[in-house]
Amino acid sequence: MLTVKPQTLHPLSLPETLKTSNLKPLPNISLSQNSKSKPPSKSIIRCLKTHHIANSPPSSPAPLSPGLTRVDVLSESLPFIQKFRGKTIVVKYGGAAMKSQSLQASVINDLVLLSVVGLRPVFVHGGGPEINHWLSKLGLKPNFLNGLRVTDSETMEIVEMVLVGKVNKHLVSLINNAGATSVGLSGKDGRLLTARPSTKSAQLGFVGEIANVDATILRPLIDSDLIPVIASVAADENGQSYNINADTVAGELAAALGAEKLILLTDVAGVLKDKDDPGSLVKQIDIKGIKQMVDDGKIAGGMIPKVNCCVRSLAQGVRTASIIDGRVPHSLLLEILTDEGAGTMIRG
């Protein structure tokens, strides 16, 4: 009988495709074949599959769902919410954010959100565009001097009707509809503000300055989680009405209330090193730096009363004052709940 000695085969080599790939070498597996060439065992196939999976490049993570994104954002806001919780912030509302309905809705919703998470907002408003609209309806031309409205007796009557009777109550309704509870006031209510004539009354007419602030009427409202909405009209000791710059009102109220922060919404990016270059935004600056910019003529026009009221409020104990871009959606939240901010922050 003829005996055939089996031939010993060397281990099978990897296919060329595996040799040229980034895969790690396979474990030391030896496949033997006899003359009838049996298929690889199941255990070897499993080993090959496991090796391929372990060495495959990782797949891209699945995108976060909208719900997870919102939770992430809320989680990142926690330190800022904790920092400002229970603190009073005074927000002056006007400019482009008042003219655009979409921006108006954004500001109101942001204000209500801040109130819901524990901040204590006080909302001060002007109403320049609305006043101009009604003046033009009556055939009167608006006049301005260094950013302040020239206000004769006829204009003063229209200013009071528009600010106190129309704009104020409209904002109160918007805040109430957004889920918070607000109370509309002017500087006359509870003698909140006592006015005096401006030093430039000969040129400006019934444009007033603030002689005194009595925040007694505001404190129980704030303590009850109500949002005061304040129109920038006040009277002197004789009852004469005065139009007062809303930025000035916000600054003086912030000081009287010991506010943590004063925020002025405006129509520009903030304080600019070059007024013609929006990219020259000053993100943070101190009082000394602001005064230097005014002296150098880099701050002029309507920005002067804004920075002046910020400086005055900081000098009276307000921690920070910000001039932010009201044209940016959710600029209020960006300023308070992020490190990024939305304009220029002035420190004392």
Coordinates of C-alpha atoms in Angstrom, one line a residue:
M1 CA 0.0 0.0 0.0
L2 CA 1.3 3.4 -1.0
T3 CA 1.4 5.9 1.8
V4 CA 1.3 9.6 0.8
K5 CA 2.9 11.9 3.3
P6 CA 0.9 15.0 3.9
Q7 CA 2.6 18.2 2.8
T8 CA 3.0 20.9 5.5
L9 CA 1.8 24.2 4.3
H10 CA 3.1 27.6 5.6
P11 CA 0.5 29.9 7.2
L12 CA -1.7 31.8 4.8
S13 CA -0.5 35.3 4.0
L14 CA -2.8 38.4 4.3
P15 CA -4.5 39.5 1.1
E16 CA -2.8 42.4 -0.7
T17 CA -5.6 44.7 0.2
L18 CA -4.9 44.2 3.9
K19 CA -1.2 44.7 3.4
T20 CA -1.7 48.2 1.9
S21 CA -4.3 49.3 4.4
N22 CA -3.9 51.0 7.8
L23 CA -5.0 47.9 9.7
K24 CA -2.8 46.4 12.3
P25 CA -1.3 43.0 11.7
L26 CA -3.7 40.1 12.4
P27 CA -3.1 37.9 15.4
N28 CA -0.8 34.9 14.8
I29 CA -3.4 32.6 13.2
S30 CA -2.2 29.6 11.2
L31 CA -4.6 28.1 8.7
S32 CA -3.6 24.5 7.6
Q33 CA -4.9 22.9 4.4
N34 CA -4.9 19.3 3.3
S35 CA -5.2 18.1 -0.1
K36 CA -9.0 18.5 0.0
S37 CA -8.8 22.2 1.2
K38 CA -11.3 22.6 4.0
P39 CA -12.9 26.0 4.6
P40 CA -11.7 28.1 7.6
S41 CA -13.4 27.3 10.9
K42 CA -16.1 29.5 12.4
S43 CA -13.8 30.6 15.2
I44 CA -11.2 31.9 12.7
I45 CA -13.9 33.8 10.8
R46 CA -15.0 35.4 14.1
C47 CA -11.5 36.4 14.8
L48 CA -11.1 38.0 11.4
K49 CA -14.3 40.0 11.9
T50 CA -13.3 41.2 15.3
H51 CA -9.9 42.3 14.1
H52 CA -11.5 44.3 11.2
I53 CA -14.0 46.1 13.5
A54 CA -11.3 46.9 16.1
N55 CA -9.0 48.5 13.5
S56 CA -11.6 50.3 11.5
P57 CA -11.6 54.1 11.7
P58 CA -14.1 55.5 14.3
S59 CA -17.4 56.6 12.8
S60 CA -18.4 60.3 13.2
P61 CA -20.5 61.0 16.3
A62 CA -24.2 61.5 15.6
P63 CA -25.2 65.2 15.6
L64 CA -26.8 66.4 18.8
S65 CA -30.6 66.6 18.7
P66 CA -32.2 70.0 19.2
G67 CA -33.2 69.0 22.7
L68 CA -29.7 68.0 23.7
T69 CA -28.4 71.3 22.2
R70 CA -30.8 73.3 24.3
V71 CA -29.8 71.4 27.4
D72 CA -26.1 71.9 26.6
V73 CA -26.6 75.7 26.2
L74 CA -28.7 75.9 29.4
S75 CA -26.0 73.9 31.3
E76 CA -23.2 76.3 30.1
S77 CA -25.4 79.3 31.3
L78 CA -25.6 78.0 34.9
P79 CA -22.5 79.9 36.3
F80 CA -23.9 83.1 34.9
I81 CA -27.4 82.5 36.2
Q82 CA -25.9 81.8 39.6
K83 CA -23.8 85.0 39.5
F84 CA -26.8 87.2 38.7
R85 CA -29.6 85.4 40.5
G86 CA -31.3 87.8 42.9
K87 CA -29.4 90.8 41.5
T88 CA -31.1 93.9 40.1
I89 CA -30.3 94.8 36.5
V90 CA -31.6 97.9 34.8
V91 CA -32.2 97.7 31.1
K92 CA -32.7 100.8 28.9
Y93 CA -34.7 99.9 25.8
G94 CA -34.9 101.9 22.6
G95 CA -33.3 102.4 19.2
A96 CA -33.5 99.7 16.5
A97 CA -34.7 97.1 18.9
M98 CA -37.8 99.2 19.5
K99 CA -38.5 99.8 15.7
S100 CA -38.3 96.2 14.6
Q101 CA -41.1 93.9 15.7
S102 CA -38.9 90.8 15.6
L103 CA -36.2 92.4 17.7
Q104 CA -38.9 93.8 20.0
A105 CA -40.2 90.3 20.6
S106 CA -36.6 89.0 21.1
V107 CA -35.9 91.6 23.8
I108 CA -39.2 91.0 25.6
N109 CA -38.7 87.2 25.6
D110 CA -35.1 87.6 26.9
L111 CA -36.2 90.0 29.6
V112 CA -38.9 87.5 30.8
L113 CA -36.4 84.6 30.7
L114 CA -34.0 86.5 32.9
S115 CA -36.8 87.2 35.3
V116 CA -37.8 83.5 35.4
V117 CA -34.3 82.3 36.2
G118 CA -34.1 84.7 39.2
L119 CA -32.8 88.0 38.0
R120 CA -34.7 91.2 39.0
P121 CA -35.0 93.4 35.8
V122 CA -36.1 97.0 35.7
F123 CA -37.1 98.2 32.2
V124 CA -36.6 101.8 31.3
H125 CA -37.7 103.0 27.9
G126 CA -37.7 106.0 25.6
G127 CA -39.6 106.1 22.4
G128 CA -37.9 108.4 19.9
P129 CA -39.1 106.8 16.7
E130 CA -42.7 106.7 18.0
I131 CA -42.5 110.4 19.1
N132 CA -41.1 111.4 15.7
H133 CA -43.9 109.5 14.0
W134 CA -46.6 111.4 15.9
L135 CA -44.8 114.7 15.5
S136 CA -44.8 114.3 11.7
K137 CA -48.5 113.4 11.8
L138 CA -49.1 116.8 13.4
G139 CA -46.8 118.6 11.0
L140 CA -44.0 119.2 13.5
K141 CA -40.4 118.7 12.7
P142 CA -38.1 116.9 15.3
N143 CA -35.1 118.9 16.5
F144 CA -32.0 117.6 18.2
L145 CA -29.0 119.2 19.9
N146 CA -26.0 116.9 20.9
G147 CA -28.3 113.9 20.8
L148 CA -31.0 115.5 23.0
R149 CA -34.5 116.3 21.7
V150 CA -35.4 120.0 21.7
T151 CA -38.7 120.1 23.5
D152 CA -41.1 123.1 23.4
S153 CA -44.4 123.1 25.3
E154 CA -46.3 121.6 22.3
T155 CA -43.7 118.9 21.8
M156 CA -43.7 118.1 25.5
E157 CA -47.4 117.4 25.4
I158 CA -47.0 114.9 22.6
V159 CA -43.9 113.3 24.2
E160 CA -45.9 112.6 27.4
M161 CA -48.9 111.2 25.6
V162 CA -46.8 108.9 23.4
L163 CA -44.4 107.7 26.1
V164 CA -46.7 107.3 29.0
G165 CA -50.0 106.6 27.3
K166 CA -49.0 104.5 24.4
V167 CA -45.4 103.0 24.4
N168 CA -45.4 102.2 28.1
K169 CA -48.7 100.4 28.1
H170 CA -47.8 98.5 24.9
L171 CA -44.6 97.2 26.5
V172 CA -46.5 96.2 29.7
S173 CA -48.9 94.2 27.6
L174 CA -46.0 92.5 25.7
I175 CA -44.3 91.4 28.9
N176 CA -47.5 90.2 30.4
N177 CA -48.3 88.2 27.3
A178 CA -44.8 86.7 27.3
G179 CA -45.5 85.1 30.8
A180 CA -44.2 87.6 33.3
T181 CA -46.1 90.3 35.2
S182 CA -45.2 94.0 34.8
V183 CA -46.3 97.4 36.1
G184 CA -46.1 100.5 34.0
L185 CA -44.9 103.8 35.6
S186 CA -43.5 107.2 34.7
G187 CA -41.1 109.3 36.7
K188 CA -44.2 111.1 38.1
D189 CA -45.6 108.0 39.8
G190 CA -44.8 107.9 43.6
R191 CA -42.4 110.8 43.0
L192 CA -40.0 108.3 41.6
L193 CA -38.1 111.0 39.8
T194 CA -38.0 114.7 40.5
A195 CA -36.9 116.8 37.5
R196 CA -35.2 120.2 37.2
P197 CA -34.6 122.2 34.1
S198 CA -31.5 121.4 32.0
T199 CA -28.6 123.9 32.3
K200 CA -29.2 124.3 28.5
S201 CA -32.9 124.9 28.9
A202 CA -32.7 128.1 26.7
Q203 CA -31.7 125.8 23.8
L204 CA -33.5 122.6 24.8
G205 CA -36.8 123.8 26.2
F206 CA -38.5 121.3 28.6
V207 CA -35.7 118.8 28.6
G208 CA -35.0 118.0 32.2
E209 CA -32.3 116.6 34.4
I210 CA -32.9 114.4 37.5
A211 CA -32.8 116.3 40.8
N212 CA -33.8 113.4 43.0
V213 CA -34.7 109.7 42.8
D214 CA -37.0 108.0 45.3
A215 CA -37.1 104.3 44.6
T216 CA -39.5 103.5 47.4
I217 CA -42.3 102.7 45.0
L218 CA -40.1 100.3 43.0
R219 CA -38.7 98.1 45.8
P220 CA -41.9 96.2 46.8
L221 CA -42.6 95.6 43.1
I222 CA -39.2 94.2 42.5
D223 CA -39.4 92.1 45.7
S224 CA -42.7 90.7 44.4
D225 CA -41.0 89.5 41.2
L226 CA -42.9 92.1 39.1
I227 CA -41.1 93.9 36.3
P228 CA -41.3 97.7 36.5
V229 CA -41.6 99.4 33.1
I230 CA -40.7 103.1 33.4
A231 CA -41.3 105.9 30.9
S232 CA -38.7 108.7 30.9
V233 CA -41.0 111.6 31.8
A234 CA -40.9 113.4 35.2
A235 CA -42.1 116.6 36.8
D236 CA -40.4 119.3 38.9
E237 CA -41.6 120.4 42.3
N238 CA -44.2 122.6 40.7
G239 CA -45.7 119.9 38.5
Q240 CA -44.1 121.0 35.2
S241 CA -43.5 118.0 33.0
Y242 CA -40.1 117.4 31.5
N243 CA -38.7 115.1 28.9
I244 CA -35.7 113.3 30.3
N245 CA -33.2 111.3 28.3
A246 CA -34.0 107.6 28.9
D247 CA -30.3 106.7 29.2
T248 CA -30.0 109.2 32.1
V249 CA -33.1 107.8 33.8
A250 CA -31.7 104.3 33.6
G251 CA -28.4 105.3 35.0
E252 CA -29.8 107.2 37.9
L253 CA -32.3 104.4 38.8
A254 CA -29.5 101.8 38.6
A255 CA -27.5 103.8 41.1
A256 CA -30.5 104.4 43.4
L257 CA -31.4 100.6 43.4
G258 CA -27.8 99.5 43.9
A259 CA -28.0 97.5 40.6
E260 CA -25.5 94.9 39.7
K261 CA -25.6 95.9 36.1
L262 CA -26.8 98.7 33.8
I263 CA -27.4 97.8 30.1
L264 CA -28.2 100.3 27.4
L265 CA -29.5 99.0 24.1
T266 CA -28.5 101.2 21.2
D267 CA -28.2 101.3 17.4
V268 CA -24.4 100.7 17.1
A269 CA -22.1 97.9 18.0
G270 CA -20.9 99.7 21.2
V271 CA -18.1 102.2 21.8
L272 CA -15.8 102.3 18.7
K273 CA -12.2 103.5 18.5
D274 CA -13.1 104.7 15.0
K275 CA -16.8 105.6 14.6
D276 CA -16.6 104.7 10.9
D277 CA -15.2 101.3 11.5
P278 CA -17.6 98.8 13.1
G279 CA -14.6 96.4 13.6
S280 CA -12.9 98.8 16.0
L281 CA -15.3 97.8 18.9
V282 CA -13.9 98.3 22.4
K283 CA -15.0 95.2 24.3
Q284 CA -14.0 96.4 27.8
I285 CA -12.8 99.7 29.1
D286 CA -12.6 101.6 32.5
I287 CA -13.9 105.1 33.4
K288 CA -10.5 106.7 32.8
G289 CA -10.3 105.2 29.3
I290 CA -13.9 106.4 28.4
K291 CA -13.0 110.0 29.6
Q292 CA -9.9 109.9 27.4
M293 CA -11.9 108.9 24.4
V294 CA -14.4 111.7 24.9
D295 CA -11.5 114.2 25.3
D296 CA -9.9 112.9 22.1
G297 CA -13.2 113.3 20.2
K298 CA -13.6 109.6 19.5
I299 CA -17.0 109.6 21.3
A300 CA -19.4 112.3 20.1
G301 CA -23.0 113.0 19.4
G302 CA -25.7 110.7 20.8
M303 CA -23.0 108.5 22.4
I304 CA -22.0 111.2 24.8
P305 CA -25.1 111.1 27.0
K306 CA -24.9 107.3 27.0
V307 CA -21.3 107.1 28.3
N308 CA -21.9 109.9 30.7
C309 CA -24.8 108.1 32.4
C310 CA -22.7 104.9 32.5
V311 CA -19.8 106.7 34.2
R312 CA -22.1 108.5 36.7
S313 CA -23.9 105.2 37.6
L314 CA -20.5 103.4 38.1
A315 CA -19.3 106.2 40.3
Q316 CA -22.4 105.7 42.5
G317 CA -21.8 101.9 43.0
V318 CA -23.1 100.1 40.0
R319 CA -20.7 97.3 39.2
T320 CA -20.7 97.3 35.4
A321 CA -22.4 99.2 32.7
S322 CA -22.7 97.9 29.1
I323 CA -23.6 99.6 25.8
I324 CA -24.8 96.8 23.6
D325 CA -26.1 96.4 20.0
G326 CA -29.9 96.2 20.1
R327 CA -29.9 95.1 16.5
V328 CA -28.4 91.7 17.4
P329 CA -31.1 89.1 18.3
H330 CA -30.8 88.0 21.9
S331 CA -28.1 90.6 22.6
L332 CA -29.4 90.9 26.2
L333 CA -28.8 87.2 26.8
L334 CA -25.4 87.3 25.1
E335 CA -24.3 90.2 27.4
I336 CA -25.5 88.5 30.7
L337 CA -25.2 84.8 30.1
T338 CA -22.0 84.5 28.1
D339 CA -18.3 85.6 28.3
E340 CA -18.6 86.9 24.7
G341 CA -20.9 89.9 25.4
A342 CA -22.7 91.9 22.8
G343 CA -21.0 95.4 23.0
T344 CA -18.9 97.5 25.3
M345 CA -18.7 96.8 29.0
I346 CA -17.4 99.7 31.2
R347 CA -16.0 99.0 34.6
G348 CA -15.7 101.2 37.5

